Amino acid sequence: QSPYTRTCAPTQQGEAKLPAPMPHALQSVYERFEAMESGEYSASPWPWGYLTRLTNAFMPGSITMLCAAPGTCKSFAVLQCLLYWTQSDIPASVIEMEDDETFHLSRLVAQLAGDSRLADPTWLSDNPGAGTSAVEQYADTIEQVGDRVYAQPESDRAGFLSKWIESRCEAGDRIIVVDPITAKDDEDAVYKSDKRFVRSVERIIRRSGSSLLLVTHPVKGGRKSQDLKQDPLADFSGGAAWTRHT
């Protein structure tokens, strides 16, 4: 007997009724647990195992916010994630909304070599050949990661982002990153568009089973302490939609 059917009690004539299908809600819950037990429905990992265990952030259809102050190496962390996902054969892509692909991939060289001096133009000027040798050494990895890095559009960023995210879902990406999401609008328009944007991509992400990572920073000057006591996430830059829908 299928686990999705149930048999009713016999009739007075002693003839059992035909099995009736489970109600849709019960069937969908059963299938979800079945998928979790088989490992089909699970969180894609961060490069750091403890963060995966603590957050389960990249469950299928999820939207996650990564928030930290400016200058705290958020983009470096995103690069390290993308490198890990590439090496782990997890389909992923990143759109860099600040600076271009060359800037970010040049930083990747320093990460691959484990030498922060490779991100220092002055040091490179004093040590000719050090940078180009590193690029040659890690050429294959730079190419593989570079194929997953996309550049910011020149205009209509919010409209472009929705279409780009949908295209990456259709391409089969398991994880999609926007770094940072705060660059999608002019500052005076952000509160008006955040709600529309997050609702539109929420439907896309849930339907596809991909996961979306949005990088952001705290609001300038910080929120009042009483606001943070009521909502610890009130410090996020942008509209309230981020904390309500992610």
Coordinates of N, CA and C in Angstrom, one line a residue:
Q1 N 0.8 -1.2 0.0 CA 0.0 0.0 0.0 C 0.9 1.2 0.0
S2 N 0.5 2.2 -0.8 CA 1.3 3.5 -0.9 C 1.2 4.2 0.4
P3 N 2.3 4.8 0.9 CA 2.2 5.6 2.1 C 1.3 6.8 2.0
Y4 N 0.9 7.1 0.7 CA 0.1 8.3 0.5 C -1.4 8.0 0.4
T5 N -1.8 6.7 0.8 CA -3.2 6.3 0.8 C -3.6 5.8 2.2
R6 N -4.8 5.8 2.5 CA -5.3 5.3 3.7 C -6.6 4.5 3.5
T7 N -6.8 3.4 4.2 CA -8.0 2.5 4.0 C -9.0 2.9 5.1
C8 N -10.2 3.1 4.6 CA -11.3 3.4 5.6 C -11.9 2.1 6.2
A9 N -12.7 2.2 7.2 CA -13.2 1.0 7.9 C -14.2 0.4 6.9
P10 N -14.4 -1.0 7.1 CA -15.4 -1.7 6.3 C -16.8 -1.1 6.4
T11 N -17.6 -1.3 5.4 CA -19.0 -0.9 5.4 C -19.8 -1.9 6.2
Q12 N -21.1 -1.6 6.4 CA -21.9 -2.6 7.1 C -22.1 -3.9 6.4
Q13 N -21.9 -3.8 5.0 CA -22.0 -5.0 4.2 C -20.7 -5.8 4.3
G14 N -19.7 -5.3 5.0 CA -18.4 -6.0 5.1 C -17.5 -5.8 3.9
E15 N -17.8 -4.8 3.0 CA -16.9 -4.5 1.9 C -16.1 -3.2 2.3
A16 N -14.8 -3.4 2.2 CA -14.0 -2.2 2.5 C -14.1 -1.2 1.4
K17 N -14.0 0.1 1.8 CA -14.0 1.2 0.8 C -12.6 1.2 0.1
L18 N -12.6 1.8 -1.1 CA -11.3 1.9 -1.8 C -10.5 2.9 -1.0
P19 N -9.1 2.7 -1.0 CA -8.2 3.6 -0.3 C -8.5 5.1 -0.8
A20 N -8.5 6.0 0.1 CA -8.7 7.4 -0.2 C -7.3 8.1 -0.2
P21 N -7.0 9.0 -1.1 CA -5.7 9.7 -1.1 C -5.6 10.6 0.1
M22 N -4.4 10.7 0.6 CA -4.2 11.6 1.7 C -4.6 13.0 1.3
P23 N -5.1 13.8 2.3 CA -5.3 15.2 1.9 C -4.0 15.9 1.5
H24 N -4.1 16.9 0.6 CA -2.9 17.4 0.0 C -1.9 17.9 1.0
A25 N -2.3 18.6 2.1 CA -1.4 19.1 3.1 C -0.6 18.0 3.8
L26 N -1.3 16.9 4.1 CA -0.6 15.8 4.8 C 0.4 15.1 3.8
Q27 N 0.0 15.0 2.6 CA 0.9 14.4 1.6 C 2.1 15.2 1.4
S28 N 2.0 16.5 1.3 CA 3.1 17.4 1.1 C 4.1 17.4 2.3
V29 N 3.5 17.3 3.6 CA 4.3 17.2 4.7 C 5.1 15.9 4.8
Y30 N 4.4 14.8 4.4 CA 5.1 13.5 4.4 C 6.2 13.5 3.4
E31 N 6.0 14.1 2.2 CA 7.0 14.1 1.2 C 8.2 14.9 1.6
R32 N 7.9 16.0 2.4 CA 9.0 16.9 2.8 C 9.9 16.1 3.8
F33 N 9.3 15.3 4.7 CA 10.1 14.5 5.7 C 10.8 13.4 5.0
E34 N 10.2 12.9 4.0 CA 10.9 11.8 3.2 C 12.1 12.4 2.5
A35 N 11.9 13.6 1.9 CA 13.1 14.2 1.2 C 14.2 14.6 2.2
M36 N 13.8 15.0 3.4 CA 14.9 15.3 4.4 C 15.6 14.1 4.9
E37 N 14.9 13.0 5.0 CA 15.5 11.7 5.5 C 16.4 11.2 4.4
S38 N 16.1 11.4 3.1 CA 17.0 10.9 2.1 C 18.1 11.8 1.8
G39 N 18.1 13.1 2.3 CA 19.1 14.1 2.1 C 18.9 14.9 0.9
E40 N 17.7 14.7 0.2 CA 17.4 15.4 -1.0 C 17.0 16.9 -0.6
Y41 N 16.4 17.0 0.5 CA 16.0 18.4 1.0 C 16.9 18.7 2.1
S42 N 17.9 19.5 1.9 CA 18.9 19.8 2.9 C 19.6 21.1 2.6
A43 N 20.2 21.7 3.6 CA 20.9 23.0 3.5 C 22.2 22.8 2.7
S44 N 22.5 23.6 1.7 CA 23.8 23.6 1.1 C 24.8 24.2 2.1
P45 N 26.0 23.8 2.1 CA 26.9 24.2 3.2 C 27.6 25.6 3.0
W46 N 28.0 26.2 4.1 CA 29.0 27.3 4.1 C 30.3 26.6 4.0
P47 N 31.4 27.4 3.8 CA 32.7 26.8 3.9 C 33.1 26.5 5.3
W48 N 32.3 27.0 6.3 CA 32.6 26.8 7.7 C 31.5 26.0 8.3
G49 N 31.9 24.7 8.7 CA 30.9 23.7 9.1 C 30.0 24.2 10.3
Y50 N 30.6 24.9 11.2 CA 29.8 25.3 12.4 C 28.7 26.3 12.0
L51 N 29.0 27.1 11.0 CA 28.0 28.1 10.5 C 26.8 27.3 9.8
T52 N 27.2 26.3 9.1 CA 26.1 25.5 8.5 C 25.2 24.9 9.5
R53 N 25.8 24.3 10.6 CA 25.1 23.6 11.6 C 24.2 24.6 12.4
L54 N 24.8 25.8 12.7 CA 24.1 26.8 13.5 C 22.9 27.5 12.8
T55 N 23.0 27.6 11.4 CA 22.0 28.4 10.7 C 21.1 27.6 9.8
N56 N 21.6 26.5 9.2 CA 20.8 25.9 8.1 C 20.4 26.9 7.1
A57 N 21.2 27.9 6.8 CA 20.8 29.1 6.0 C 20.4 28.7 4.6
F58 N 21.1 27.8 4.0 CA 20.8 27.6 2.6 C 19.9 26.4 2.3
M59 N 18.8 26.4 3.0 CA 17.7 25.4 2.7 C 17.1 25.8 1.3
P60 N 16.6 24.8 0.6 CA 16.0 25.2 -0.7 C 14.8 26.2 -0.5
G61 N 14.9 27.2 -1.4 CA 13.8 28.2 -1.3 C 14.0 29.3 -0.3
S62 N 15.2 29.4 0.3 CA 15.4 30.3 1.4 C 16.1 31.6 0.9
I63 N 15.9 32.7 1.6 CA 16.6 34.0 1.4 C 17.3 34.3 2.7
T64 N 18.6 34.5 2.6 CA 19.5 34.8 3.8 C 20.1 36.1 3.6
M65 N 20.2 36.9 4.8 CA 20.9 38.2 4.8 C 22.2 38.0 5.5
L66 N 23.3 38.5 4.9 CA 24.6 38.6 5.5 C 24.9 40.1 5.8
C67 N 24.9 40.5 7.1 CA 25.0 41.9 7.5 C 26.2 42.1 8.3
A68 N 27.0 43.1 7.9 CA 28.2 43.5 8.7 C 28.6 44.9 8.3
A69 N 29.3 45.6 9.2 CA 29.7 46.9 9.0 C 30.6 47.1 7.7
P70 N 30.6 48.2 7.1 CA 31.5 48.5 6.0 C 33.0 48.2 6.4
G71 N 33.8 47.6 5.5 CA 35.2 47.3 5.8 C 35.4 46.1 6.6
T72 N 34.4 45.2 6.8 CA 34.6 44.0 7.6 C 34.8 42.8 6.8
C73 N 35.2 43.0 5.5 CA 35.6 41.9 4.6 C 34.4 41.0 4.2
K74 N 33.2 41.6 4.0 CA 32.1 40.8 3.5 C 32.3 40.3 2.2
S75 N 32.9 41.1 1.3 CA 33.1 40.6 -0.1 C 34.2 39.6 -0.2
F76 N 35.2 39.7 0.7 CA 36.2 38.6 0.9 C 35.5 37.3 1.3
A77 N 34.6 37.4 2.2 CA 33.9 36.2 2.7 C 33.1 35.6 1.5
V78 N 32.4 36.5 0.7 CA 31.6 36.0 -0.4 C 32.5 35.3 -1.4
L79 N 33.7 35.8 -1.7 CA 34.7 35.2 -2.6 C 35.1 33.8 -2.0
Q80 N 35.3 33.7 -0.7 CA 35.7 32.4 -0.1 C 34.6 31.4 -0.3
C81 N 33.4 31.9 -0.1 CA 32.2 31.0 -0.3 C 32.2 30.5 -1.7
L82 N 32.3 31.4 -2.7 CA 32.2 31.0 -4.1 C 33.3 30.1 -4.5
L83 N 34.5 30.3 -3.9 CA 35.6 29.4 -4.2 C 35.3 28.0 -3.6
Y84 N 34.7 27.9 -2.4 CA 34.4 26.7 -1.8 C 33.3 25.9 -2.6
W85 N 32.2 26.7 -3.0 CA 31.1 26.1 -3.7 C 31.6 25.6 -5.1
T86 N 32.5 26.3 -5.7 CA 33.0 25.9 -7.0 C 33.8 24.6 -6.9
Q87 N 34.7 24.5 -5.9 CA 35.5 23.3 -5.7 C 34.7 22.2 -5.2
S88 N 33.5 22.5 -4.6 CA 32.6 21.4 -4.1 C 31.5 21.0 -5.1
D89 N 31.6 21.6 -6.4 CA 30.7 21.3 -7.4 C 29.2 21.7 -7.1
I90 N 29.1 22.8 -6.3 CA 27.8 23.3 -6.0 C 27.5 24.5 -6.9
P91 N 26.5 24.4 -7.8 CA 26.3 25.5 -8.7 C 25.9 26.8 -8.0
A92 N 26.7 27.8 -8.2 CA 26.5 29.1 -7.5 C 27.0 30.2 -8.4
S93 N 26.5 31.4 -8.1 CA 26.9 32.6 -8.9 C 26.8 33.8 -8.0
V94 N 27.6 34.8 -8.3 CA 27.6 36.1 -7.5 C 27.5 37.3 -8.5
I95 N 26.7 38.2 -8.2 CA 26.7 39.5 -8.9 C 27.3 40.6 -8.0
E96 N 28.4 41.1 -8.5 CA 29.1 42.2 -7.7 C 28.6 43.5 -8.1
M97 N 27.9 44.2 -7.1 CA 27.3 45.5 -7.4 C 28.2 46.7 -7.2
E98 N 29.4 46.4 -6.6 CA 30.4 47.4 -6.4 C 31.7 46.9 -7.0
D99 N 32.4 47.8 -7.7 CA 33.6 47.4 -8.5 C 33.3 46.3 -9.5
D100 N 34.3 45.9 -10.2 CA 34.1 45.0 -11.3 C 34.7 43.6 -11.1
E101 N 34.5 42.7 -12.0 CA 35.0 41.3 -11.9 C 36.5 41.3 -11.6
T102 N 37.2 42.1 -12.4 CA 38.7 42.1 -12.3 C 39.1 42.5 -10.9
F103 N 38.5 43.4 -10.3 CA 38.8 43.8 -8.9 C 38.7 42.7 -7.9
H104 N 37.5 42.0 -8.0 CA 37.3 40.9 -7.1 C 38.1 39.7 -7.4
L105 N 38.3 39.4 -8.6 CA 39.1 38.2 -8.9 C 40.6 38.4 -8.6
S106 N 41.0 39.7 -8.6 CA 42.4 40.0 -8.2 C 42.6 39.7 -6.7
R107 N 41.5 40.0 -6.0 CA 41.5 39.7 -4.5 C 41.6 38.2 -4.3
L108 N 40.9 37.5 -5.2 CA 40.9 36.0 -5.1 C 42.3 35.4 -5.2
V109 N 43.1 36.0 -6.0 CA 44.5 35.5 -6.2 C 45.2 35.5 -4.8
A110 N 45.0 36.6 -4.0 CA 45.6 36.7 -2.7 C 45.1 35.6 -1.8
Q111 N 43.8 35.4 -1.9 CA 43.2 34.3 -1.1 C 43.8 32.9 -1.4
L112 N 43.9 32.7 -2.7 CA 44.4 31.4 -3.2 C 45.8 31.2 -2.7
A113 N 46.6 32.2 -2.8 CA 48.0 32.1 -2.4 C 48.2 32.2 -0.9
G114 N 47.2 32.6 -0.2 CA 47.3 32.8 1.2 C 48.3 33.9 1.6
D115 N 48.4 35.0 0.7 CA 49.4 36.0 0.9 C 48.7 37.4 0.6
S116 N 48.3 38.1 1.7 CA 47.6 39.4 1.6 C 48.4 40.4 0.8
R117 N 49.7 40.2 0.7 CA 50.5 41.2 0.0 C 50.2 41.3 -1.5
L118 N 49.6 40.2 -2.0 CA 49.2 40.2 -3.4 C 48.0 41.1 -3.7
A119 N 47.4 41.7 -2.6 CA 46.3 42.7 -2.8 C 46.8 44.1 -2.6
D120 N 48.2 44.2 -2.4 CA 48.8 45.5 -2.2 C 49.5 46.0 -3.4
P121 N 49.0 47.0 -4.1 CA 49.7 47.5 -5.3 C 51.1 48.0 -5.1
T122 N 51.4 48.6 -3.9 CA 52.7 49.1 -3.6 C 53.7 47.9 -3.5
W123 N 53.3 46.9 -2.8 CA 54.2 45.7 -2.6 C 54.4 45.0 -4.0
L124 N 53.4 45.0 -4.8 CA 53.5 44.3 -6.1 C 54.5 45.1 -7.0
S125 N 54.4 46.5 -6.9 CA 55.4 47.3 -7.6 C 56.8 47.1 -7.2
D126 N 57.0 46.8 -5.9 CA 58.3 46.5 -5.4 C 58.8 45.1 -5.6
N127 N 57.9 44.2 -6.1 CA 58.2 42.8 -6.3 C 57.7 42.3 -7.6
P128 N 58.3 42.8 -8.7 CA 57.8 42.4 -10.0 C 57.8 40.9 -10.2
G129 N 56.8 40.4 -10.8 CA 56.7 39.0 -11.1 C 55.9 38.2 -10.1
A130 N 55.8 38.7 -8.9 CA 55.1 38.0 -7.8 C 53.7 37.8 -8.1
G131 N 53.0 38.8 -8.6 CA 51.6 38.7 -8.9 C 51.3 37.9 -10.1
T132 N 52.0 38.2 -11.2 CA 51.8 37.4 -12.4 C 52.1 35.9 -12.2
S133 N 53.1 35.6 -11.4 CA 53.4 34.2 -11.2 C 52.2 33.5 -10.4
A134 N 51.6 34.3 -9.5 CA 50.5 33.7 -8.8 C 49.3 33.5 -9.7
V135 N 49.1 34.4 -10.6 CA 48.0 34.3 -11.5 C 48.2 33.1 -12.4
E136 N 49.4 32.9 -12.9 CA 49.7 31.7 -13.7 C 49.5 30.4 -12.9
Q137 N 49.9 30.4 -11.6 CA 49.8 29.2 -10.8 C 48.4 28.8 -10.6
Y138 N 47.5 29.8 -10.4 CA 46.1 29.5 -10.1 C 45.1 29.8 -11.2
A139 N 45.7 29.8 -12.5 CA 44.9 30.2 -13.6 C 43.6 29.4 -13.8
D140 N 43.6 28.1 -13.6 CA 42.4 27.3 -13.8 C 41.4 27.6 -12.8
T141 N 41.7 27.8 -11.6 CA 40.8 28.1 -10.5 C 40.2 29.5 -10.8
I142 N 41.0 30.5 -11.2 CA 40.5 31.8 -11.5 C 39.5 31.8 -12.6
E143 N 39.8 31.0 -13.6 CA 38.8 30.8 -14.7 C 37.5 30.2 -14.2
Q144 N 37.6 29.2 -13.4 CA 36.4 28.5 -12.9 C 35.5 29.4 -12.1
V145 N 36.2 30.1 -11.1 CA 35.4 31.0 -10.3 C 34.9 32.2 -11.1
G146 N 35.8 32.7 -12.0 CA 35.4 33.9 -12.8 C 34.2 33.7 -13.6
D147 N 33.9 32.4 -14.0 CA 32.7 32.1 -14.8 C 31.5 32.3 -14.0
R148 N 31.6 32.4 -12.7 CA 30.4 32.5 -11.8 C 30.3 33.9 -11.3
V149 N 31.1 34.8 -11.6 CA 31.0 36.2 -11.2 C 30.5 37.1 -12.2
Y150 N 29.5 37.9 -11.9 CA 28.8 38.8 -12.9 C 28.9 40.2 -12.4
A151 N 28.9 41.1 -13.4 CA 29.1 42.5 -13.2 C 27.8 43.2 -13.0
Q152 N 27.8 44.4 -12.3 CA 26.7 45.2 -12.1 C 26.2 45.8 -13.4
P153 N 24.9 46.0 -13.5 CA 24.3 46.7 -14.7 C 24.6 48.2 -14.6
E154 N 24.5 48.9 -15.7 CA 24.8 50.3 -15.7 C 23.5 51.1 -15.3
S155 N 22.3 50.5 -15.5 CA 21.1 51.2 -15.1 C 20.0 50.2 -14.8
D156 N 18.9 50.7 -14.2 CA 17.8 49.9 -13.8 C 18.2 48.7 -13.0
R157 N 19.0 48.9 -12.0 CA 19.6 47.8 -11.3 C 18.5 46.9 -10.6
A158 N 17.5 47.5 -10.0 CA 16.5 46.6 -9.4 C 15.7 45.7 -10.4
G159 N 15.3 46.3 -11.5 CA 14.7 45.5 -12.6 C 15.6 44.5 -13.1
F160 N 16.9 44.8 -13.3 CA 17.8 43.9 -13.8 C 18.1 42.7 -12.9
L161 N 18.2 43.0 -11.6 CA 18.5 42.0 -10.6 C 17.4 40.9 -10.5
S162 N 16.1 41.3 -10.6 CA 15.1 40.3 -10.5 C 15.2 39.4 -11.7
K163 N 15.4 39.9 -12.9 CA 15.6 39.1 -14.1 C 16.8 38.2 -14.0
W164 N 17.9 38.8 -13.5 CA 19.1 38.0 -13.4 C 19.0 36.9 -12.4
I165 N 18.4 37.1 -11.3 CA 18.1 36.1 -10.3 C 17.3 35.0 -10.9
E166 N 16.2 35.3 -11.6 CA 15.4 34.3 -12.3 C 16.2 33.5 -13.3
S167 N 17.0 34.2 -14.1 CA 17.8 33.5 -15.1 C 18.8 32.5 -14.4
R168 N 19.4 32.9 -13.3 CA 20.3 32.0 -12.6 C 19.5 30.8 -12.0
C169 N 18.3 31.0 -11.5 CA 17.5 29.9 -11.1 C 17.2 28.9 -12.2
E170 N 16.9 29.5 -13.4 CA 16.6 28.6 -14.5 C 17.8 27.9 -15.0
A171 N 19.0 28.5 -14.8 CA 20.2 27.8 -15.2 C 20.6 26.7 -14.2
G172 N 19.9 26.6 -13.1 CA 20.2 25.5 -12.1 C 21.1 25.9 -11.0
D173 N 21.3 27.2 -10.7 CA 22.2 27.5 -9.6 C 21.5 27.2 -8.3
R174 N 22.3 26.6 -7.4 CA 21.8 26.2 -6.1 C 21.8 27.4 -5.1
I175 N 22.9 28.2 -5.3 CA 23.0 29.4 -4.4 C 23.3 30.6 -5.3
I176 N 22.6 31.7 -5.0 CA 22.8 33.0 -5.8 C 23.1 34.1 -4.8
V177 N 24.1 34.9 -5.1 CA 24.5 35.9 -4.2 C 24.4 37.3 -4.8
V178 N 23.9 38.3 -4.1 CA 23.9 39.7 -4.5 C 24.8 40.5 -3.5
D179 N 25.9 41.1 -4.0 CA 26.8 41.7 -3.1 C 27.1 43.2 -3.6
P180 N 26.6 44.2 -2.9 CA 25.6 44.2 -1.8 C 24.2 44.5 -2.4
I181 N 23.2 44.1 -1.7 CA 21.8 44.4 -2.2 C 21.5 45.9 -2.0
T182 N 22.2 46.6 -1.1 CA 22.0 48.0 -0.9 C 22.3 48.8 -2.2
A183 N 23.1 48.3 -3.1 CA 23.5 49.0 -4.3 C 22.4 48.9 -5.4
K184 N 21.3 48.3 -5.2 CA 20.4 48.1 -6.2 C 19.6 49.4 -6.5
D185 N 19.5 50.3 -5.6 CA 18.7 51.6 -5.8 C 19.5 52.8 -5.3
D186 N 19.0 53.9 -5.8 CA 19.5 55.2 -5.2 C 19.0 55.2 -3.8
E187 N 19.7 55.9 -2.9 CA 19.4 55.9 -1.5 C 17.9 56.4 -1.2
D188 N 17.5 57.3 -1.9 CA 16.1 57.9 -1.6 C 15.0 57.0 -2.1
A189 N 15.3 56.0 -2.9 CA 14.3 55.1 -3.5 C 14.2 53.8 -2.8
V190 N 15.2 53.5 -1.9 CA 15.3 52.1 -1.4 C 14.1 51.6 -0.7
Y191 N 13.5 52.4 0.2 CA 12.4 52.0 1.0 C 11.2 51.7 0.2
K192 N 11.0 52.4 -0.9 CA 9.9 52.1 -1.8 C 10.0 50.8 -2.5
S193 N 11.2 50.5 -2.9 CA 11.4 49.3 -3.8 C 11.7 48.0 -3.1
D194 N 12.2 48.1 -1.9 CA 12.6 46.9 -1.2 C 11.5 45.8 -1.1
K195 N 10.3 46.3 -0.7 CA 9.2 45.4 -0.5 C 8.8 44.7 -1.8
R196 N 8.7 45.5 -2.9 CA 8.4 44.9 -4.2 C 9.4 43.9 -4.6
F197 N 10.7 44.3 -4.4 CA 11.8 43.4 -4.9 C 11.8 42.1 -4.2
V198 N 11.7 42.2 -2.8 CA 11.9 40.9 -2.1 C 10.7 40.0 -2.3
R199 N 9.5 40.6 -2.5 CA 8.4 39.7 -2.7 C 8.5 39.0 -4.1
S200 N 9.0 39.8 -5.1 CA 9.1 39.2 -6.4 C 10.1 38.1 -6.4
V201 N 11.3 38.3 -5.8 CA 12.3 37.2 -5.8 C 12.0 36.1 -4.9
E202 N 11.2 36.4 -3.9 CA 10.8 35.3 -2.9 C 10.0 34.2 -3.7
R203 N 9.1 34.6 -4.6 CA 8.4 33.7 -5.4 C 9.3 32.9 -6.3
I204 N 10.2 33.6 -6.9 CA 11.1 32.9 -7.8 C 12.0 31.9 -7.1
I205 N 12.5 32.3 -6.0 CA 13.4 31.4 -5.2 C 12.7 30.2 -4.7
R206 N 11.5 30.4 -4.1 CA 10.7 29.2 -3.6 C 10.3 28.3 -4.7
R207 N 10.0 28.8 -5.8 CA 9.5 27.9 -6.9 C 10.7 27.1 -7.5
S208 N 11.9 27.7 -7.5 CA 13.0 27.0 -8.1 C 13.7 26.1 -7.1
G209 N 13.6 26.4 -5.8 CA 14.4 25.6 -4.8 C 15.8 26.1 -4.6
S210 N 16.2 27.2 -5.2 CA 17.5 27.8 -5.0 C 17.5 28.5 -3.7
S211 N 18.7 29.0 -3.3 CA 18.9 29.8 -2.1 C 19.5 31.1 -2.5
L212 N 19.0 32.2 -1.9 CA 19.5 33.6 -2.2 C 20.2 34.1 -1.0
L213 N 21.4 34.6 -1.2 CA 22.2 35.3 -0.2 C 22.3 36.8 -0.6
L214 N 21.8 37.6 0.3 CA 21.9 39.1 0.1 C 22.8 39.7 1.1
V215 N 23.8 40.4 0.6 CA 24.8 41.0 1.5 C 24.4 42.5 1.7
T216 N 24.5 42.9 3.0 CA 24.0 44.3 3.4 C 24.9 44.8 4.5
H217 N 24.6 46.0 5.0 CA 25.3 46.5 6.1 C 24.3 47.3 7.0
P218 N 24.8 47.6 8.2 CA 23.8 48.3 9.2 C 23.6 49.7 8.6
V219 N 22.4 50.3 9.1 CA 22.1 51.6 8.7 C 23.1 52.6 9.2
K220 N 23.4 53.7 8.4 CA 24.3 54.7 8.9 C 23.9 55.3 10.2
G221 N 24.9 55.3 11.1 CA 24.6 55.9 12.4 C 23.9 55.0 13.4
G222 N 23.4 53.8 12.9 CA 22.8 52.9 13.8 C 21.4 53.3 14.3
R223 N 20.6 52.3 14.7 CA 19.3 52.6 15.2 C 19.3 53.0 16.7
K224 N 18.3 53.5 17.2 CA 18.2 53.8 18.6 C 18.1 52.5 19.4
S225 N 18.7 52.5 20.6 CA 18.8 51.2 21.4 C 17.4 50.6 21.7
Q226 N 16.4 51.5 21.9 CA 15.1 51.0 22.2 C 14.5 50.3 20.9
D227 N 14.8 50.7 19.7 CA 14.4 50.1 18.5 C 15.0 48.7 18.4
L228 N 16.3 48.6 18.8 CA 16.9 47.3 18.7 C 16.4 46.3 19.7
K229 N 16.0 46.8 20.8 CA 15.4 45.9 21.9 C 14.1 45.3 21.4
Q230 N 13.3 46.1 20.6 CA 12.1 45.6 20.1 C 12.3 44.7 18.9
D231 N 13.3 45.0 18.1 CA 13.6 44.2 16.9 C 15.1 44.2 16.7
P232 N 15.8 43.1 17.1 CA 17.3 43.0 17.0 C 17.8 43.2 15.6
L233 N 16.9 43.0 14.6 CA 17.3 43.1 13.2 C 17.0 44.5 12.6
A234 N 16.5 45.4 13.4 CA 16.1 46.7 13.0 C 17.3 47.6 12.4
D235 N 18.5 47.1 12.7 CA 19.7 47.8 12.3 C 20.1 47.6 10.8
F236 N 19.4 46.7 10.1 CA 19.6 46.4 8.7 C 19.4 47.7 7.9
S237 N 20.3 47.9 7.0 CA 20.1 49.0 6.0 C 18.9 48.7 5.1
G238 N 18.1 49.7 4.7 CA 17.0 49.5 3.8 C 15.7 49.4 4.5
G239 N 14.7 48.8 3.7 CA 13.4 48.7 4.2 C 13.2 47.6 5.1
A240 N 12.0 47.6 5.8 CA 11.7 46.5 6.8 C 11.4 45.2 6.1
A241 N 11.2 45.2 4.8 CA 10.9 44.0 4.1 C 12.0 42.9 4.3
W242 N 13.3 43.3 4.4 CA 14.4 42.4 4.5 C 14.2 41.5 5.8
T243 N 13.9 42.1 6.9 CA 13.8 41.3 8.1 C 12.4 40.6 8.2
R244 N 11.5 41.0 7.4 CA 10.2 40.3 7.5 C 10.1 39.1 6.5
H245 N 10.9 39.1 5.4 CA 10.7 38.1 4.4 C 12.0 37.3 4.2
T246 N 13.0 37.4 5.1 CA 14.2 36.6 4.9 C 14.5 35.8 6.2

